[in-house]
Amino acid sequence: MSSYKVVGIGNAIVDVISQSDDGFLDLMGIEKGIMQLVEQDRGEMLYDAMKNRTQAPGGSVANTLAGLGALGLSTAFIGRVRDDALGQFYAEGMTKGGTDFVNPPVAGGELPTSRSMIFVSPDGERSMNTYLGISAELGPEDVPDAVAGGAEILFLEGYLYDKPKGKEAFTAAARACRAGGGKAGIALSDPFCVDRHRDDFRKLVKELDYVIGNSHEWESLYQTDLSAALEQAAADAGMVVCTRSGHDVVLLRGEEEAIVPVDEIVPVDATGAGDQFAAGFLYGIATGTSLEVAGRMGCIAAAEVISHYGARPERDVMALFRDAGLV
């Protein structure tokens, strides 16, 4: 009997969100619309420059788990925070949101709790400036075998691949999950992350049950056009998901293929679109739906989160699934 429906492993990052215009981004030297890693000094400077900031527990996989928990699935998160004010805020926030935070905050940790300064433009684009801090020190010693081994589905965050210890933590968690009869998969995170770790990701994809990425990430992984990249991906991974912004979602599993159209809406805040797509999709997989239904669930969850500020759902997504006739 599995302990959790879905267990995630990833960066435990406090999201700090503020609204800003393009002039402010230019002034601060922030590249619009992407995630940039920053050092501690710049992170503190940007944090101080934020007006009317709001804070929430974040990190890509953690956001997905929050979406799954809101849909009623049992979830747990493997991550690393320091025993400081932000770390305590993070651990308490995850627990209140219904996800077990299985790693106690590290007392006397070597680095502060991670945080991402997110500047949201009037057009909904988010420019993320992430100080990785202690979360990037996550290693295999932080992976409880009983938690990873008791997962029906394990969800890995590609960003963790930036550190060797993160890779080792991935490997330990994925092996424990699969040894326990669960399915392990990953979100590729972003094309720059794929560029940095292409060879390792190509090997990893062959060992996983599902992989989620957007068209740019798949093209980067296989260094070819999307059609050829997805053909190769389908041969390598158990299940392949490709989101194409403003177009459709392609889902492949063996000989099975589903193409789900996307209703284009103007985002209020695009933060968390991919994270909540993953939540809807994984909910479908966890409850045994078809590929098409899982893809449609992902699209509905993504559309909900971009309709408001913040990376986690505010409306009852299950009710939206019912309205669409999916449950």
Short mmCIF file of C-alpha atoms in Angstrom, two decimals:
data_model
loop_
_atom_site.label_atom_id
_atom_site.label_comp_id
_atom_site.label_asym_id
_atom_site.label_seq_id
_atom_site.Cartn_x
_atom_site.Cartn_y
_atom_site.Cartn_z
CA MET A 1 0.00 0.00 0.00
CA SER A 2 1.53 3.33 -1.03
CA SER A 3 1.90 6.01 1.61
CA TYR A 4 1.34 8.88 -0.85
CA LYS A 5 -0.29 9.26 -4.23
CA VAL A 6 2.34 11.79 -5.33
CA VAL A 7 5.73 12.66 -3.86
CA GLY A 8 7.75 15.55 -5.27
CA ILE A 9 11.42 16.36 -4.94
CA GLY A 10 12.69 19.82 -5.82
CA ASN A 11 13.85 23.24 -4.74
CA ALA A 12 12.08 24.62 -1.66
CA ILE A 13 11.86 28.29 -2.58
CA VAL A 14 9.87 31.10 -1.04
CA ASP A 15 8.22 33.06 -3.87
CA VAL A 16 8.33 36.81 -3.29
CA ILE A 17 6.02 38.52 -5.79
CA SER A 18 5.77 42.17 -6.76
CA GLN A 19 4.24 44.06 -9.69
CA SER A 20 6.58 46.13 -11.87
CA ASP A 21 6.79 47.75 -15.28
CA ASP A 22 9.37 47.30 -18.03
CA GLY A 23 11.15 50.50 -17.01
CA PHE A 24 11.85 49.07 -13.57
CA LEU A 25 13.17 45.85 -15.08
CA ASP A 26 15.53 47.82 -17.33
CA LEU A 27 16.68 49.95 -14.42
CA MET A 28 17.49 46.89 -12.32
CA GLY A 29 19.10 44.98 -15.19
CA ILE A 30 16.47 42.21 -15.07
CA GLU A 31 15.88 40.20 -18.24
CA LYS A 32 12.15 40.00 -18.81
CA GLY A 33 10.23 36.74 -18.89
CA ILE A 34 12.90 34.24 -17.82
CA MET A 35 14.33 32.71 -14.67
CA GLN A 36 17.79 33.95 -13.73
CA LEU A 37 19.93 32.65 -10.89
CA VAL A 38 21.36 35.39 -8.66
CA GLU A 39 23.96 35.47 -5.92
CA GLN A 40 23.05 36.24 -2.31
CA ASP A 41 24.01 39.95 -2.43
CA ARG A 42 21.93 40.67 -5.55
CA GLY A 43 19.07 38.64 -4.16
CA GLU A 44 19.00 40.77 -1.02
CA MET A 45 19.19 43.97 -3.08
CA LEU A 46 16.26 42.95 -5.30
CA TYR A 47 14.27 41.80 -2.26
CA ASP A 48 14.70 45.24 -0.67
CA ALA A 49 13.66 46.95 -3.94
CA MET A 50 10.29 45.16 -4.11
CA LYS A 51 7.20 47.21 -3.28
CA ASN A 52 3.99 45.70 -1.88
CA ARG A 53 5.57 42.26 -1.98
CA THR A 54 3.68 39.10 -1.09
CA GLN A 55 5.29 35.82 -0.04
CA ALA A 56 4.22 32.22 -0.59
CA PRO A 57 5.85 28.79 -0.44
CA GLY A 58 7.03 28.09 -3.98
CA GLY A 59 9.32 26.11 -6.19
CA SER A 60 8.09 24.40 -9.33
CA VAL A 61 7.37 20.91 -7.99
CA ALA A 62 6.07 22.27 -4.67
CA ASN A 63 3.51 24.34 -6.60
CA THR A 64 2.42 21.21 -8.47
CA LEU A 65 1.99 19.33 -5.19
CA ALA A 66 -0.15 22.17 -3.82
CA GLY A 67 -2.41 21.81 -6.86
CA LEU A 68 -2.64 18.05 -6.39
CA GLY A 69 -3.37 18.43 -2.69
CA ALA A 70 -6.20 20.85 -3.49
CA LEU A 71 -7.61 18.13 -5.76
CA GLY A 72 -7.68 15.73 -2.82
CA LEU A 73 -4.62 13.57 -3.39
CA SER A 74 -2.19 12.69 -0.59
CA THR A 75 1.12 14.41 -1.27
CA ALA A 76 4.57 14.84 0.26
CA PHE A 77 7.52 17.08 -0.61
CA ILE A 78 11.22 16.34 -0.24
CA GLY A 79 13.11 19.63 0.01
CA ARG A 80 15.64 21.56 2.07
CA VAL A 81 15.14 24.80 4.04
CA ARG A 82 17.12 26.42 6.82
CA ASP A 83 15.71 26.86 10.31
CA ASP A 84 15.29 30.62 9.78
CA ALA A 85 12.20 32.82 9.48
CA LEU A 86 11.67 32.08 5.77
CA GLY A 87 12.36 28.37 6.26
CA GLN A 88 9.81 28.10 9.06
CA PHE A 89 7.33 30.07 6.93
CA TYR A 90 7.90 27.63 4.07
CA ALA A 91 7.52 24.43 6.12
CA GLU A 92 4.38 25.70 7.85
CA GLY A 93 2.91 26.92 4.56
CA MET A 94 3.37 23.57 2.83
CA THR A 95 1.81 21.72 5.77
CA LYS A 96 -1.16 24.11 5.92
CA GLY A 97 -1.64 23.58 2.19
CA GLY A 98 -2.08 19.84 2.76
CA THR A 99 1.35 18.57 1.66
CA ASP A 100 3.61 16.79 4.15
CA PHE A 101 6.98 18.58 4.32
CA VAL A 102 9.09 15.59 5.29
CA ASN A 103 12.48 17.27 5.91
CA PRO A 104 12.69 19.33 9.11
CA PRO A 105 14.31 22.78 8.67
CA VAL A 106 18.09 22.50 9.04
CA ALA A 107 19.31 24.08 12.28
CA GLY A 108 22.43 26.17 11.76
CA GLY A 109 22.31 25.52 8.00
CA GLU A 110 25.23 26.70 5.93
CA LEU A 111 23.10 28.91 3.65
CA PRO A 112 19.82 30.85 4.04
CA THR A 113 16.47 29.54 2.85
CA SER A 114 16.06 29.95 -0.90
CA ARG A 115 13.90 32.69 -2.35
CA SER A 116 12.78 33.83 -5.81
CA MET A 117 12.04 37.49 -6.47
CA ILE A 118 9.28 37.48 -9.10
CA PHE A 119 8.48 40.74 -10.89
CA VAL A 120 5.12 40.56 -12.68
CA SER A 121 4.70 42.90 -15.69
CA PRO A 122 1.36 44.40 -16.80
CA ASP A 123 1.20 41.84 -19.64
CA GLY A 124 1.38 38.94 -17.15
CA GLU A 125 5.00 37.99 -17.91
CA ARG A 126 7.02 37.08 -14.86
CA SER A 127 10.72 37.75 -14.49
CA MET A 128 12.19 35.46 -11.86
CA ASN A 129 15.42 36.14 -10.00
CA THR A 130 16.21 33.11 -7.90
CA TYR A 131 18.72 32.79 -5.10
CA LEU A 132 19.02 29.05 -4.62
CA GLY A 133 20.47 29.11 -1.12
CA ILE A 134 20.19 25.96 0.94
CA SER A 135 17.67 24.17 -1.30
CA ALA A 136 20.41 23.58 -3.89
CA GLU A 137 22.33 21.57 -1.27
CA LEU A 138 19.66 18.84 -1.32
CA GLY A 139 21.38 15.46 -1.51
CA PRO A 140 20.62 11.75 -1.24
CA GLU A 141 20.81 11.94 2.56
CA ASP A 142 17.68 14.15 2.42
CA VAL A 143 15.64 11.48 0.61
CA PRO A 144 13.73 9.26 3.08
CA ASP A 145 13.53 5.83 1.44
CA ALA A 146 10.15 5.15 3.02
CA VAL A 147 8.69 8.33 1.49
CA ALA A 148 10.12 7.90 -2.03
CA GLY A 149 9.54 4.14 -1.94
CA GLY A 150 5.95 4.63 -0.83
CA ALA A 151 5.02 6.94 -3.69
CA GLU A 152 2.64 5.84 -6.44
CA ILE A 153 4.00 8.73 -8.53
CA LEU A 154 7.29 10.56 -8.02
CA PHE A 155 7.73 13.98 -9.64
CA LEU A 156 11.24 15.38 -10.09
CA GLU A 157 12.27 18.98 -10.77
CA GLY A 158 14.80 19.52 -13.55
CA TYR A 159 16.32 22.57 -11.88
CA LEU A 160 17.86 20.35 -9.19
CA TYR A 161 20.18 18.95 -11.84
CA ASP A 162 22.35 22.05 -11.50
CA LYS A 163 24.20 20.46 -8.55
CA PRO A 164 25.83 16.98 -8.41
CA LYS A 165 24.17 16.29 -5.05
CA GLY A 166 20.80 17.09 -6.63
CA LYS A 167 21.43 14.48 -9.33
CA GLU A 168 22.29 11.93 -6.65
CA ALA A 169 19.10 12.78 -4.76
CA PHE A 170 17.10 12.29 -7.97
CA THR A 171 18.66 8.91 -8.61
CA ALA A 172 18.05 7.72 -5.05
CA ALA A 173 14.42 8.86 -5.07
CA ALA A 174 13.62 7.46 -8.51
CA ARG A 175 15.14 4.08 -7.73
CA ALA A 176 13.31 3.83 -4.42
CA CYS A 177 10.02 4.78 -6.09
CA ARG A 178 10.34 2.30 -8.94
CA ALA A 179 11.53 -0.46 -6.60
CA GLY A 180 8.31 0.10 -4.66
CA GLY A 181 6.23 -0.27 -7.82
CA GLY A 182 5.67 3.46 -8.41
CA LYS A 183 6.15 5.61 -11.50
CA ALA A 184 8.89 8.26 -11.61
CA GLY A 185 9.01 11.25 -13.95
CA ILE A 186 10.41 14.72 -14.41
CA ALA A 187 9.64 18.23 -15.64
CA LEU A 188 12.48 19.50 -17.83
CA SER A 189 12.11 22.96 -16.21
CA ASP A 190 13.50 25.28 -18.90
CA PRO A 191 15.55 25.15 -22.14
CA PHE A 192 18.60 26.67 -20.45
CA CYS A 193 18.52 23.93 -17.83
CA VAL A 194 18.34 21.36 -20.65
CA ASP A 195 21.27 23.04 -22.44
CA ARG A 196 23.41 22.75 -19.32
CA HIS A 197 22.69 19.06 -18.73
CA ARG A 198 21.72 17.64 -22.12
CA ASP A 199 23.68 14.38 -21.95
CA ASP A 200 22.54 13.62 -18.42
CA PHE A 201 18.91 14.40 -19.24
CA ARG A 202 19.00 12.15 -22.31
CA LYS A 203 20.18 9.26 -20.13
CA LEU A 204 17.65 10.07 -17.43
CA VAL A 205 14.70 10.20 -19.85
CA LYS A 206 15.35 6.56 -20.79
CA GLU A 207 14.97 5.52 -17.15
CA LEU A 208 11.73 7.38 -16.40
CA ASP A 209 8.05 6.58 -16.80
CA TYR A 210 7.00 10.07 -17.95
CA VAL A 211 8.61 13.38 -18.95
CA ILE A 212 6.89 16.77 -19.23
CA GLY A 213 8.39 19.61 -21.28
CA ASN A 214 7.48 22.42 -23.62
CA SER A 215 8.38 22.59 -27.30
CA HIS A 216 11.57 24.62 -26.68
CA GLU A 217 12.79 22.15 -24.05
CA TRP A 218 12.20 19.10 -26.27
CA GLU A 219 13.93 20.77 -29.23
CA SER A 220 16.86 21.69 -26.98
CA LEU A 221 17.10 18.17 -25.55
CA TYR A 222 17.42 16.46 -28.93
CA GLN A 223 18.82 19.44 -30.87
CA THR A 224 16.35 19.01 -33.73
CA ASP A 225 12.90 20.16 -34.85
CA LEU A 226 9.92 19.38 -32.64
CA SER A 227 8.49 16.54 -34.73
CA ALA A 228 11.78 14.63 -34.76
CA ALA A 229 12.41 15.45 -31.10
CA LEU A 230 9.07 14.02 -29.99
CA GLU A 231 9.57 10.91 -32.11
CA GLN A 232 12.88 10.31 -30.35
CA ALA A 233 11.39 11.14 -26.95
CA ALA A 234 8.55 8.65 -27.45
CA ALA A 235 11.13 5.96 -28.17
CA ASP A 236 13.11 6.85 -25.04
CA ALA A 237 10.51 7.55 -22.33
CA GLY A 238 7.44 5.70 -21.15
CA MET A 239 5.16 8.72 -21.59
CA VAL A 240 5.89 12.08 -23.20
CA VAL A 241 4.05 15.37 -22.73
CA CYS A 242 4.76 18.46 -24.84
CA THR A 243 3.04 21.78 -24.21
CA ARG A 244 3.09 24.32 -27.05
CA SER A 245 2.24 27.80 -25.83
CA GLY A 246 -0.85 29.14 -27.56
CA HIS A 247 -1.31 25.98 -29.63
CA ASP A 248 -1.99 22.53 -28.23
CA VAL A 249 -0.64 19.81 -25.99
CA VAL A 250 0.80 16.60 -27.46
CA LEU A 251 0.76 13.46 -25.31
CA LEU A 252 2.43 10.21 -26.36
CA ARG A 253 2.49 6.77 -24.70
CA GLY A 254 3.75 3.93 -26.84
CA GLU A 255 1.46 3.83 -29.88
CA GLU A 256 -1.13 6.02 -28.14
CA GLU A 257 -1.31 9.71 -29.06
CA ALA A 258 -3.57 12.52 -27.88
CA ILE A 259 -3.61 16.14 -29.04
CA VAL A 260 -5.46 18.53 -26.75
CA PRO A 261 -6.34 22.04 -28.04
CA VAL A 262 -5.65 25.03 -25.81
CA ASP A 263 -8.07 27.93 -25.33
CA GLU A 264 -5.94 31.07 -25.51
CA ILE A 265 -6.58 33.57 -22.74
CA VAL A 266 -4.65 36.69 -21.78
CA PRO A 267 -2.81 35.90 -18.55
CA VAL A 268 -3.05 38.07 -15.48
CA ASP A 269 0.11 36.36 -14.21
CA ALA A 270 1.75 33.48 -16.07
CA THR A 271 3.57 32.30 -12.93
CA GLY A 272 2.84 28.65 -12.28
CA ALA A 273 1.20 27.80 -15.61
CA GLY A 274 3.51 24.84 -16.21
CA ASP A 275 3.39 23.79 -12.57
CA GLN A 276 -0.41 23.62 -12.52
CA PHE A 277 -0.56 21.97 -15.93
CA ALA A 278 1.55 19.23 -14.34
CA ALA A 279 -0.84 19.05 -11.39
CA GLY A 280 -3.87 18.52 -13.61
CA PHE A 281 -2.05 16.05 -15.83
CA LEU A 282 -0.69 14.02 -12.90
CA TYR A 283 -4.11 14.00 -11.26
CA GLY A 284 -5.46 12.38 -14.41
CA ILE A 285 -2.66 9.81 -14.52
CA ALA A 286 -2.99 9.06 -10.79
CA THR A 287 -6.72 8.42 -11.14
CA GLY A 288 -6.46 6.29 -14.27
CA THR A 289 -7.92 8.59 -16.92
CA SER A 290 -7.05 8.47 -20.60
CA LEU A 291 -4.16 10.51 -21.98
CA GLU A 292 -6.59 12.98 -23.55
CA VAL A 293 -8.51 13.56 -20.32
CA ALA A 294 -5.26 13.97 -18.36
CA GLY A 295 -4.12 16.55 -20.90
CA ARG A 296 -7.43 18.42 -20.71
CA MET A 297 -7.21 18.45 -16.92
CA GLY A 298 -3.74 19.96 -17.20
CA CYS A 299 -4.99 22.70 -19.51
CA ILE A 300 -7.89 23.58 -17.20
CA ALA A 301 -5.62 23.79 -14.16
CA ALA A 302 -3.12 25.96 -16.07
CA ALA A 303 -5.88 28.30 -17.31
CA GLU A 304 -7.13 28.76 -13.76
CA VAL A 305 -3.76 29.74 -12.32
CA ILE A 306 -2.89 32.31 -14.97
CA SER A 307 -6.21 34.08 -14.37
CA HIS A 308 -4.93 35.55 -11.07
CA TYR A 309 -1.70 36.49 -9.30
CA GLY A 310 0.31 33.69 -7.72
CA ALA A 311 1.42 30.20 -8.69
CA ARG A 312 -1.22 28.14 -6.88
CA PRO A 313 -4.92 27.61 -7.54
CA GLU A 314 -7.52 29.88 -5.98
CA ARG A 315 -10.69 28.43 -7.49
CA ASP A 316 -12.05 24.90 -7.02
CA VAL A 317 -10.29 23.13 -9.89
CA MET A 318 -12.23 19.93 -9.26
CA ALA A 319 -15.43 21.88 -9.91
CA LEU A 320 -13.92 23.08 -13.18
CA PHE A 321 -13.20 19.45 -14.11
CA ARG A 322 -16.84 18.60 -13.36
CA ASP A 323 -18.08 21.51 -15.44
CA ALA A 324 -16.02 20.17 -18.35
CA GLY A 325 -17.44 16.66 -17.89
CA LEU A 326 -14.07 15.14 -16.99
CA VAL A 327 -15.04 13.64 -13.62
#
